[in-house]
mmCIF file of C-alpha atoms in Angstrom:
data_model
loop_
_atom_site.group_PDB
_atom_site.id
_atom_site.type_symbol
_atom_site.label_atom_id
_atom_site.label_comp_id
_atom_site.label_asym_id
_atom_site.label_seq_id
_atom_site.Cartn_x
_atom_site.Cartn_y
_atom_site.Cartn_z
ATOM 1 C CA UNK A 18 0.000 0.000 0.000
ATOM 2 C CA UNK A 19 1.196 3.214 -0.768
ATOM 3 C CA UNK A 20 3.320 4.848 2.571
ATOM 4 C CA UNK A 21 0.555 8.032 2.717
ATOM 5 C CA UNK A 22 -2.313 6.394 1.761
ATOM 6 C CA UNK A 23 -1.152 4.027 4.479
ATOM 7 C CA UNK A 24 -0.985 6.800 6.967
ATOM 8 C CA UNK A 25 -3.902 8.252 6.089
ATOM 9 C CA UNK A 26 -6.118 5.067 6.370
ATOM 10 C CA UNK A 27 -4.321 4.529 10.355
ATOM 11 C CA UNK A 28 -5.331 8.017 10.976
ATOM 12 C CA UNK A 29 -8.729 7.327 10.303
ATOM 13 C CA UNK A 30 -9.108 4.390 11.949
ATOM 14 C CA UNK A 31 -7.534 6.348 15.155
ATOM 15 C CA UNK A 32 -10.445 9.206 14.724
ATOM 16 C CA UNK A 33 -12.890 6.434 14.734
ATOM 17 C CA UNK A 34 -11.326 4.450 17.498
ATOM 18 C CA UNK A 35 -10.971 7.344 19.611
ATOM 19 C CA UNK A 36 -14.416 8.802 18.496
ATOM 20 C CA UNK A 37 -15.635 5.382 19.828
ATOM 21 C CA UNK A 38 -14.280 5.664 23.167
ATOM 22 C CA UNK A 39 -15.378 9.113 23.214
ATOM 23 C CA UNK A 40 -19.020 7.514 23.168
ATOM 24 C CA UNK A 41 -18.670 5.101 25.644
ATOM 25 C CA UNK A 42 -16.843 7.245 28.206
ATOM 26 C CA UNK A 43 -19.833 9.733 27.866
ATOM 27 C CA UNK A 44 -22.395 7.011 28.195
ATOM 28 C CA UNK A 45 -20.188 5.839 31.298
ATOM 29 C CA UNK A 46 -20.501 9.027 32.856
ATOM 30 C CA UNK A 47 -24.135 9.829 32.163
ATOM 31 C CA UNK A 48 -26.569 11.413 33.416
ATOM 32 C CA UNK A 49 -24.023 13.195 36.196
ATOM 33 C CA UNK A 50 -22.727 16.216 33.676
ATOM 34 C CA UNK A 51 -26.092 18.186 34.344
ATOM 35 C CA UNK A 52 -29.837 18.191 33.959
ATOM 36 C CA UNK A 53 -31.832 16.216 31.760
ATOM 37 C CA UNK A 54 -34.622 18.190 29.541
ATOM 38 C CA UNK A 55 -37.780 16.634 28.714
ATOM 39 C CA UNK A 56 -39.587 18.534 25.961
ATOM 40 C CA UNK A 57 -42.884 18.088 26.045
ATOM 41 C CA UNK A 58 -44.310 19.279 22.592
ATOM 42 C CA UNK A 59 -48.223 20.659 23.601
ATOM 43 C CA UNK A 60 -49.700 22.746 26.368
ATOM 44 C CA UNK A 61 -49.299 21.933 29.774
ATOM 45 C CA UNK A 62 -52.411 20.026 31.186
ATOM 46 C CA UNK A 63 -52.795 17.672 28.112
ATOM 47 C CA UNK A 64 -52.286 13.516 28.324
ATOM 48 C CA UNK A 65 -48.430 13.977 26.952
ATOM 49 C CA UNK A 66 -48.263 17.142 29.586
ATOM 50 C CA UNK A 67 -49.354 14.427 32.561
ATOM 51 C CA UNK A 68 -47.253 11.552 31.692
ATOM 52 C CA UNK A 69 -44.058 13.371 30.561
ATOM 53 C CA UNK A 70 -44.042 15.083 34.322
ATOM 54 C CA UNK A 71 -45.111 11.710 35.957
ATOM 55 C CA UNK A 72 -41.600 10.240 33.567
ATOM 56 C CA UNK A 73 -39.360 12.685 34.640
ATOM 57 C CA UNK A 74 -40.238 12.463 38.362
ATOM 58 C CA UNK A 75 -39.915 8.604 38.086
ATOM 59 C CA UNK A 76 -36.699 8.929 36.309
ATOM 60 C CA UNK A 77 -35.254 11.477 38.193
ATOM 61 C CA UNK A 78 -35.883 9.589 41.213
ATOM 62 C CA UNK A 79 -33.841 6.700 39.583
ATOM 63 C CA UNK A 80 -31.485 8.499 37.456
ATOM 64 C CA UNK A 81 -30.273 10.628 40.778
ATOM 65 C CA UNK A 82 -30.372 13.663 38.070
ATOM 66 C CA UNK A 83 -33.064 16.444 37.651
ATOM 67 C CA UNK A 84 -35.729 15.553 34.575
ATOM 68 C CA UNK A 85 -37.237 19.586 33.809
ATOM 69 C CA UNK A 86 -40.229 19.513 31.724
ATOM 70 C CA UNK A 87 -40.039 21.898 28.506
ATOM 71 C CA UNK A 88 -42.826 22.483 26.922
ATOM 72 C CA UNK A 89 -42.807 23.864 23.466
ATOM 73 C CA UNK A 90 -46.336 23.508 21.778
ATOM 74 C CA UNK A 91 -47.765 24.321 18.130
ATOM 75 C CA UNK A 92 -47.939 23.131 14.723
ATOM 76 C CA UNK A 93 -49.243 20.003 16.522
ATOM 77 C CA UNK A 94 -46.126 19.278 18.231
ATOM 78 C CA UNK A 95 -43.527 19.809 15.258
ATOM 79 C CA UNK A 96 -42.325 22.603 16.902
ATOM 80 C CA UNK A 97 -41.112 20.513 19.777
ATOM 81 C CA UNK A 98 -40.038 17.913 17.148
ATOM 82 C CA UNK A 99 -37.998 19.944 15.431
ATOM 83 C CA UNK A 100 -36.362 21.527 18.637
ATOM 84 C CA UNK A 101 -35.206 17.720 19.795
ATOM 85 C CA UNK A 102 -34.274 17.090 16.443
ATOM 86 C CA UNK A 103 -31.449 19.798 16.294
ATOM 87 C CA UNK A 104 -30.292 18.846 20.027
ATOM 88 C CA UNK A 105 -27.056 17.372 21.245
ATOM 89 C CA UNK A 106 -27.027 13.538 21.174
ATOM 90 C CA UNK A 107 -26.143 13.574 24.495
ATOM 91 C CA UNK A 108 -28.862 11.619 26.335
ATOM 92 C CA UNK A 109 -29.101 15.032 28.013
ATOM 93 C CA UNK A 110 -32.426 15.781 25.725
ATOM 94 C CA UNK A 111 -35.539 13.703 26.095
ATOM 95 C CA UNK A 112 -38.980 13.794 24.000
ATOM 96 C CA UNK A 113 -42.490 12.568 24.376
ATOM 97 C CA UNK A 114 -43.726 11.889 20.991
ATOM 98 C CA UNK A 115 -47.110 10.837 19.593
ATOM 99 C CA UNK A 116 -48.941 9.685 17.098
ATOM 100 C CA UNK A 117 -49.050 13.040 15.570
ATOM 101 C CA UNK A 118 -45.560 13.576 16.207
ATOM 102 C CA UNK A 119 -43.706 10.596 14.992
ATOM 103 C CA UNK A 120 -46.518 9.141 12.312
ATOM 104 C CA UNK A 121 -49.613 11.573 11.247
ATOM 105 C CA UNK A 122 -47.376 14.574 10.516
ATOM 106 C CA UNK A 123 -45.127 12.904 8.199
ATOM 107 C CA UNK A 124 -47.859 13.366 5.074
ATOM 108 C CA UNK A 125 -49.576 15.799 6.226
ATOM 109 C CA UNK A 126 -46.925 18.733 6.457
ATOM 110 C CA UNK A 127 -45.602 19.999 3.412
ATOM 111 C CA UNK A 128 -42.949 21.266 4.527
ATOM 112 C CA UNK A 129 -42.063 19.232 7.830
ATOM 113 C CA UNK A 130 -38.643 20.638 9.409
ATOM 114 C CA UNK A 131 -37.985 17.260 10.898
ATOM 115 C CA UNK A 132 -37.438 13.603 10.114
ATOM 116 C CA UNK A 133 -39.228 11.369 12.392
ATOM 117 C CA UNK A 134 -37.371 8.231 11.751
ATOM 118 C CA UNK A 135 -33.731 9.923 10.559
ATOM 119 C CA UNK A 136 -33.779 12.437 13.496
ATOM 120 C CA UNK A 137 -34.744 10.275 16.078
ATOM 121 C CA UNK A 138 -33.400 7.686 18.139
ATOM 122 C CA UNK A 139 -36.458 5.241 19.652
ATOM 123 C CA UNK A 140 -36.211 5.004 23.063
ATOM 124 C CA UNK A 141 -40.243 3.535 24.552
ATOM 125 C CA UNK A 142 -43.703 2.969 23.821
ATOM 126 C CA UNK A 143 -45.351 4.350 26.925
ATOM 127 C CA UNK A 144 -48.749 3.951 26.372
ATOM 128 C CA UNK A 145 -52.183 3.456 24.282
ATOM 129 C CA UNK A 146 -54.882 5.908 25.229
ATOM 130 C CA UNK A 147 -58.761 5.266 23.794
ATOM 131 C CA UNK A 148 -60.009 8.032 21.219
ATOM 132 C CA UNK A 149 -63.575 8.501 21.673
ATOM 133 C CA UNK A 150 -66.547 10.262 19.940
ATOM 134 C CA UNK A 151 -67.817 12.602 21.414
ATOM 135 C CA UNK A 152 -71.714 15.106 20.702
ATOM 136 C CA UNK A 153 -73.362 17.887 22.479
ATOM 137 C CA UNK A 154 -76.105 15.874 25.149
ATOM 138 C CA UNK A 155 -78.873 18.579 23.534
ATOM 139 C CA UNK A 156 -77.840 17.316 20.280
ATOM 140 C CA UNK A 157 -81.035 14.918 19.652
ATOM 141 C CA UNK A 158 -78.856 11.471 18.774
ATOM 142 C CA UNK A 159 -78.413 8.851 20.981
ATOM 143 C CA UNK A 160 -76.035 6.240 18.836
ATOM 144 C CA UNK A 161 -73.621 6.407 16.315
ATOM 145 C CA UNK A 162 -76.029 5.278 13.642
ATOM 146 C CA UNK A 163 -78.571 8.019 14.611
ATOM 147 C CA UNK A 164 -75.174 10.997 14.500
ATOM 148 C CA UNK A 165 -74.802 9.567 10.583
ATOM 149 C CA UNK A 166 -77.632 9.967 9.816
ATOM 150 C CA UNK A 167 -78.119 13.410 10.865
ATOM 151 C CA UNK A 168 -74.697 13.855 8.909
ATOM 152 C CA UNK A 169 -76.197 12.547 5.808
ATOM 153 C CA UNK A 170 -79.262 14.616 5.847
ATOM 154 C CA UNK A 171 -77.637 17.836 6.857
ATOM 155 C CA UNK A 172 -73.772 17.993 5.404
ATOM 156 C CA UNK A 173 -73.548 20.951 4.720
ATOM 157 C CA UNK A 174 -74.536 22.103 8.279
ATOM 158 C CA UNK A 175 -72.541 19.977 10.359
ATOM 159 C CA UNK A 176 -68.813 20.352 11.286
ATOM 160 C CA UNK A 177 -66.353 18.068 13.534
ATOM 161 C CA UNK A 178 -63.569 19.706 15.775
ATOM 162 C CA UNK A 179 -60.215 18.819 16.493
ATOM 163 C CA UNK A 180 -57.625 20.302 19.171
ATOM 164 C CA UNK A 181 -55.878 21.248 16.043
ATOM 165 C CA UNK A 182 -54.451 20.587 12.412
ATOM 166 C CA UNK A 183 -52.703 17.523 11.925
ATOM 167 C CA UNK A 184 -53.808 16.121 15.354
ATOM 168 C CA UNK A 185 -54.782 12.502 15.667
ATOM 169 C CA UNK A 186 -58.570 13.929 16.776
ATOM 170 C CA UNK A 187 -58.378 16.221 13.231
ATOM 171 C CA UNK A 188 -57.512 12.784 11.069
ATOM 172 C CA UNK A 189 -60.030 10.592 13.637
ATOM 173 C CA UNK A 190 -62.977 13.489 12.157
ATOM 174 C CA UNK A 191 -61.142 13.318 8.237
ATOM 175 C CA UNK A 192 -61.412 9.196 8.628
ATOM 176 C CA UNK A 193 -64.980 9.075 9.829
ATOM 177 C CA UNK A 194 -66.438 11.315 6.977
ATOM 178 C CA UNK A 195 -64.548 9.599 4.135
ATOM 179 C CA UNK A 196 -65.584 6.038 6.079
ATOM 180 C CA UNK A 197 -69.200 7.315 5.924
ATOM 181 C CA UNK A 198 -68.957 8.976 2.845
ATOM 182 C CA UNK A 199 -70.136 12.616 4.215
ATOM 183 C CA UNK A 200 -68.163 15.608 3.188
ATOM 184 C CA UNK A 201 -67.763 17.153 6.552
ATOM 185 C CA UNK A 202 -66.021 20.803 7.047
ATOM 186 C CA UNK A 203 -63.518 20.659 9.875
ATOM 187 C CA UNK A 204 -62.954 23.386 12.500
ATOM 188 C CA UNK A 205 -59.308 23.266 14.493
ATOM 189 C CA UNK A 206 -59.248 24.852 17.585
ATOM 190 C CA UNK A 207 -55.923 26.033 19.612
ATOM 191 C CA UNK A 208 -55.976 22.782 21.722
ATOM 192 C CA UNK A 209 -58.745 20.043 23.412
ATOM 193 C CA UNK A 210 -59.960 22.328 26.105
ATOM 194 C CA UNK A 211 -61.763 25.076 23.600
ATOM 195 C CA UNK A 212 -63.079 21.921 21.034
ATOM 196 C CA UNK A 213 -64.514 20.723 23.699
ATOM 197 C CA UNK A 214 -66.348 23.188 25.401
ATOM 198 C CA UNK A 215 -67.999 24.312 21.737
ATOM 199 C CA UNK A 216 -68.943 20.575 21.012
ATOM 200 C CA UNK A 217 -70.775 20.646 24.581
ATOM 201 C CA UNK A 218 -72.716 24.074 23.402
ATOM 202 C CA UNK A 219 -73.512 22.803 20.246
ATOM 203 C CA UNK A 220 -71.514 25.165 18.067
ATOM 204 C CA UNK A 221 -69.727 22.084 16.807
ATOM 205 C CA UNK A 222 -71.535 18.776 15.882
ATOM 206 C CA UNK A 223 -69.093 16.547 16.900
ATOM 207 C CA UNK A 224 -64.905 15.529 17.664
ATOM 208 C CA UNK A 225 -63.071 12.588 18.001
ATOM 209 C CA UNK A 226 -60.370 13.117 21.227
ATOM 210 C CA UNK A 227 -58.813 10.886 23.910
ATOM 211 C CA UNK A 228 -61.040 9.983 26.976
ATOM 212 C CA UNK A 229 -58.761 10.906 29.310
ATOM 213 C CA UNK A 230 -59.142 14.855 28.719
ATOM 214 C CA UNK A 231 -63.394 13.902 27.725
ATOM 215 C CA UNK A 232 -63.685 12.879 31.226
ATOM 216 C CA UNK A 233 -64.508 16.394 33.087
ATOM 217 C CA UNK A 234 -67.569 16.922 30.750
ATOM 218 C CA UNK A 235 -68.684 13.842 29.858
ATOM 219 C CA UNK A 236 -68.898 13.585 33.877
ATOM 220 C CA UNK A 237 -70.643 16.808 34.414
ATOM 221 C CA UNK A 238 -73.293 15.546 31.476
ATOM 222 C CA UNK A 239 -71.873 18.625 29.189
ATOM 223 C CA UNK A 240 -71.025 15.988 26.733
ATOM 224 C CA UNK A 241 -72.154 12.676 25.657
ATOM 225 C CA UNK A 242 -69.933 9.647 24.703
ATOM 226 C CA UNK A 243 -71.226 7.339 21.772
ATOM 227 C CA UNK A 244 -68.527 5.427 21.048
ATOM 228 C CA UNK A 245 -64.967 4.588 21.194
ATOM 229 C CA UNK A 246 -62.289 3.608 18.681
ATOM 230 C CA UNK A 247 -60.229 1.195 20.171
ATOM 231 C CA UNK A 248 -61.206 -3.237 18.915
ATOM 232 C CA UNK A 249 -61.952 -3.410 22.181
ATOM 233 C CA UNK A 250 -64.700 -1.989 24.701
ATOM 234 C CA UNK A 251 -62.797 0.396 27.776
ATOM 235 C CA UNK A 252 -62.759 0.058 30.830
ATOM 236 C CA UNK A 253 -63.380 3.365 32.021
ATOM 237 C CA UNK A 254 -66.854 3.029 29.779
ATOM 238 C CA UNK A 255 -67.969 -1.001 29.113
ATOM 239 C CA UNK A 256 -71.167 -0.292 28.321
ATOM 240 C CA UNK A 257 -70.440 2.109 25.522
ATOM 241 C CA UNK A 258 -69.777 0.386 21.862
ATOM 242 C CA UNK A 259 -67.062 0.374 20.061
ATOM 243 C CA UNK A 260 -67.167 1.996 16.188
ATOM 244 C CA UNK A 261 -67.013 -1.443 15.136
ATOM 245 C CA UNK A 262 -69.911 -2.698 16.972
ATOM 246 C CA UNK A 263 -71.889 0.711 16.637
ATOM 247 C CA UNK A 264 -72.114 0.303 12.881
ATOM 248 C CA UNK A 265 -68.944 1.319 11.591
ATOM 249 C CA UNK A 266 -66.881 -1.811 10.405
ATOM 250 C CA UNK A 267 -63.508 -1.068 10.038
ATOM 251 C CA UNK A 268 -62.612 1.733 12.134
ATOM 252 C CA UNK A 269 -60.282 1.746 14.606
ATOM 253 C CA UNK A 270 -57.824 4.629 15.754
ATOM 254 C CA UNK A 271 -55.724 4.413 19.335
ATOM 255 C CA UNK A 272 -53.503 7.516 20.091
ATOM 256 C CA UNK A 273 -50.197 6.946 21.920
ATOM 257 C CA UNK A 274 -47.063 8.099 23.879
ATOM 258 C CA UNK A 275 -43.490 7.419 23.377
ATOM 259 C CA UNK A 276 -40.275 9.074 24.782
ATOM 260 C CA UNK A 277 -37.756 9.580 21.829
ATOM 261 C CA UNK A 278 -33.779 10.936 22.033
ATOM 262 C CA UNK A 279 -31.753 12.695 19.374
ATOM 263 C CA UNK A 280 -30.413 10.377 16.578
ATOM 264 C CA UNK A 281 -27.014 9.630 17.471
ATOM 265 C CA UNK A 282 -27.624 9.534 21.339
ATOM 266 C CA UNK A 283 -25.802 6.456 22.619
ATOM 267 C CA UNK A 284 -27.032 3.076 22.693
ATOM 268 C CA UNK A 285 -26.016 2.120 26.452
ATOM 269 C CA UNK A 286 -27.922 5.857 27.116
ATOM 270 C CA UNK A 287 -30.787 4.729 24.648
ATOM 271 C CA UNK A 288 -31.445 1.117 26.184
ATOM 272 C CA UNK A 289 -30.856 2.553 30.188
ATOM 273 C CA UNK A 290 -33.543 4.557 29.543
ATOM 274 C CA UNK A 291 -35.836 2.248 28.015
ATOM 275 C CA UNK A 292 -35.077 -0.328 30.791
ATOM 276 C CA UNK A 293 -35.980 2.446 33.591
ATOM 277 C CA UNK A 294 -39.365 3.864 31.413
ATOM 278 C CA UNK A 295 -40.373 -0.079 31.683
ATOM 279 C CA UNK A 296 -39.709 -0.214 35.014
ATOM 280 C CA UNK A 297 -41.520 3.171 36.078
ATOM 281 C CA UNK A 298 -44.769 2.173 34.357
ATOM 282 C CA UNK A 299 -44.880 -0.981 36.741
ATOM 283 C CA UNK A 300 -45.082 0.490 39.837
ATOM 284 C CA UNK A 301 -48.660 0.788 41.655
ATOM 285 C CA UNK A 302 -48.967 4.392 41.565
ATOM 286 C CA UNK A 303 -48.528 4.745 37.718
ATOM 287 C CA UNK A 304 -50.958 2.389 37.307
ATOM 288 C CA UNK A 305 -53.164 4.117 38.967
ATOM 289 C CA UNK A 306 -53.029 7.249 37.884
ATOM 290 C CA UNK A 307 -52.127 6.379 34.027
ATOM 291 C CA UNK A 308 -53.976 3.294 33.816
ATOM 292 C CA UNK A 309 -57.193 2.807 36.034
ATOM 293 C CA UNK A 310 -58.063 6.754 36.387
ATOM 294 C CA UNK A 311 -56.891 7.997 33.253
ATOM 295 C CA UNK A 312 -57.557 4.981 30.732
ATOM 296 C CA UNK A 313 -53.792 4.375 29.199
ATOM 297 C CA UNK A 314 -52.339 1.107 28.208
ATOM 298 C CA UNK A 315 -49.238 1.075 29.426
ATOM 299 C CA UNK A 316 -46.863 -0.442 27.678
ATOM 300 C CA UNK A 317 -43.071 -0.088 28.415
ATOM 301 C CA UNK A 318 -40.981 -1.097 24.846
ATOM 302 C CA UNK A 319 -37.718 -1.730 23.586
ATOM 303 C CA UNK A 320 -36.802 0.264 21.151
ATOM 304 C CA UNK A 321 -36.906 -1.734 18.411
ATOM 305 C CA UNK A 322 -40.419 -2.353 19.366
ATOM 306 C CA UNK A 323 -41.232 1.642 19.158
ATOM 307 C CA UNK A 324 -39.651 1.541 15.647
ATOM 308 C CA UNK A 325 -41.507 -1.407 14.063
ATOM 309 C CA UNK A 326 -44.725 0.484 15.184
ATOM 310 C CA UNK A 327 -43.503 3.572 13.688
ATOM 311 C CA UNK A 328 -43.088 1.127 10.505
ATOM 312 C CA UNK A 329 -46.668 0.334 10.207
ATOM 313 C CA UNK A 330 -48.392 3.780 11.472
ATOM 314 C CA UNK A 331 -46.400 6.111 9.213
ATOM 315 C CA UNK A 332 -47.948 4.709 6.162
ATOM 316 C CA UNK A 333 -51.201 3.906 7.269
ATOM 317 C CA UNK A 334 -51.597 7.440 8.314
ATOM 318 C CA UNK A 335 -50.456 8.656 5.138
ATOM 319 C CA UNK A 336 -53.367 6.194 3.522
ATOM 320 C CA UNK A 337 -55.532 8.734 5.621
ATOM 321 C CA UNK A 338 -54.134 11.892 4.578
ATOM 322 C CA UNK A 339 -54.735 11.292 0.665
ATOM 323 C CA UNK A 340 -58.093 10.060 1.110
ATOM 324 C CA UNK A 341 -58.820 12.648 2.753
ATOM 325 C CA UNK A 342 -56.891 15.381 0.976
ATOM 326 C CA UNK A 343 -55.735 16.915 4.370
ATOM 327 C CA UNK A 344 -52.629 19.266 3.895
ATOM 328 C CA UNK A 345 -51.141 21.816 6.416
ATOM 329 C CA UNK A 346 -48.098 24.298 5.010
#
């Protein structure tokens, strides 16, 4: 081999080596430098709010390191997304993605500042949460079959809400009126609390959104719960149908929540992290509160697992999107 070419090919492999060892003495030393930030990418009070403040208690308690909560809301959480996806790969950055994050917002932005399978490195599935449909109790419909019907007779009149564009509640509204075959006209609202509150009036016909922030009204009798759109019938509601069994064959929609690091982050940060998310969402109190009083599944993935799902979601989403002919710039 030529002598420089020869040098130049040891010097390389030095970089790498000593890149290499680099990595592993700064996933030996982790999480001790400082802080770890959890960006949360909506407002604070939501489901990803509540369980990305219940994660970084947990894992600060286990870590021996602070977990801060971030939260950096809009474009229906790409603004986070993008944020996380410029940060160091450090293990020092933390994110709790969605389904809107990491799977609905690939088709549906134009324009989407982020990659959510080059930018990211899959850390855990946290949890399933139960999407529900939702009407104003004064509304005069009692089932899901009675609600498409009034849809049929009245399109022109009758709008859905979601808690805002590209959200899985705005594709839940664009998947029921090309399932039914309505044309519906969709209003977005600056988050779940102000959809709500203008379904329960009646200024809205109807939304899709997770039961877990439906609970306050749909307890006070402000709203009324028809259906949900998980295969299988909730606990928090077993007497109320699911799409399938109300009349609507085929449909089936379940949010979730997943913490995700910067690509690049290290693997032995990547898997500790993983191992301790498990963990957390075993112990009795997290069931309690995520599970039995706010309706989750908890899961508690590898990795790996997170990614396959990604796999399957990001194009079945984007099946949605062109039916449905749903864009945001």
């Amino acid at each position: 081999m030529n002598p420089i070419r020869r040098r130049g090919t040891a010097l390389i492999v030095a970089a790498a080596t000593l890149a290499s060892c680099g990595l592993a003495a700064h996933a030996a030393e982790w999480p001790a430098a400082k802080p770890i930030s959890y960006v949360v990418p909506f407002t604070v009070g939501g489901s990803t709010d509540v369980v990305g403040r219940l994660l970084a208690q947990k894992l600060g308690d286990r870590l021996q390191q602070s977990v801060v909560v971030e939260n950096k809301p809009g474009a229906a959480g790409a603004i986070g997304a993008t944020y996380v996806a410029k940060a160091p790969a450090d293990g020092y950055t933390l994110f709790g993605g969605t389904i809107s994050t990491h799977a609905i917002n690939a088709s549906l932005y134009k324009n989407l500042r982020y990659d959510p399978v080059k930018d990211f490195e899959p850390v855990s599935l946290v949890a399933t949460l139960p999407n529900v449909l939702l009407v104003d109790p004064n509304l005069g419909v009692n089932s899901v079959a009675e609600l498409i019907d009034l849809l049929k007779r009245e399109p022109a009149k009758r709008t859905f809400a979601s808690s805002g564009p590209g959200t899985s509640t705005h594709l839940a509204g664009e998947l029921f009126a090309d399932t039914i075959g309505v044309p519906l006209t969709h209003v977005p609202y600056k988050g779940t609390p102000p959809a709500m509150v203008d379904v329960s009036s009646g200024a809205v016909t109807f939304m899709f959104d997770q039961m877990t922030a439906a609970l306050p009204l749909l307890q006070n009798g402000r709203l009324k719960l028809l259906a949900v759109t998980t295969p299988r019938r909730i606990a928090l509601a077993p007497d109320t149908p699911t799409m399938e069994e109300a009349g609507v064959p085929g449909f089936q929609m379940a949010s979730w929540q997943a913490v995700y690091a910067p690509k690049g982050t290290p693997k032995a940060v990547v898997d500790r992290l993983s191992q301790e998310i498990s963990a957390i969402l075993k112990e009795p109190d997290v069931q309690e509160k995520l599970g039995k009083t706010m309706g989750m599944e908890l899961v508690g993935s590898t990795p790996e697992a997170l990614r396959d799902l990604m796999a399957s979601e990001i194009p079945r989403w984007a099946e949605v999107v062109e039916k449905s002919g749903a864009t945001v710039d």
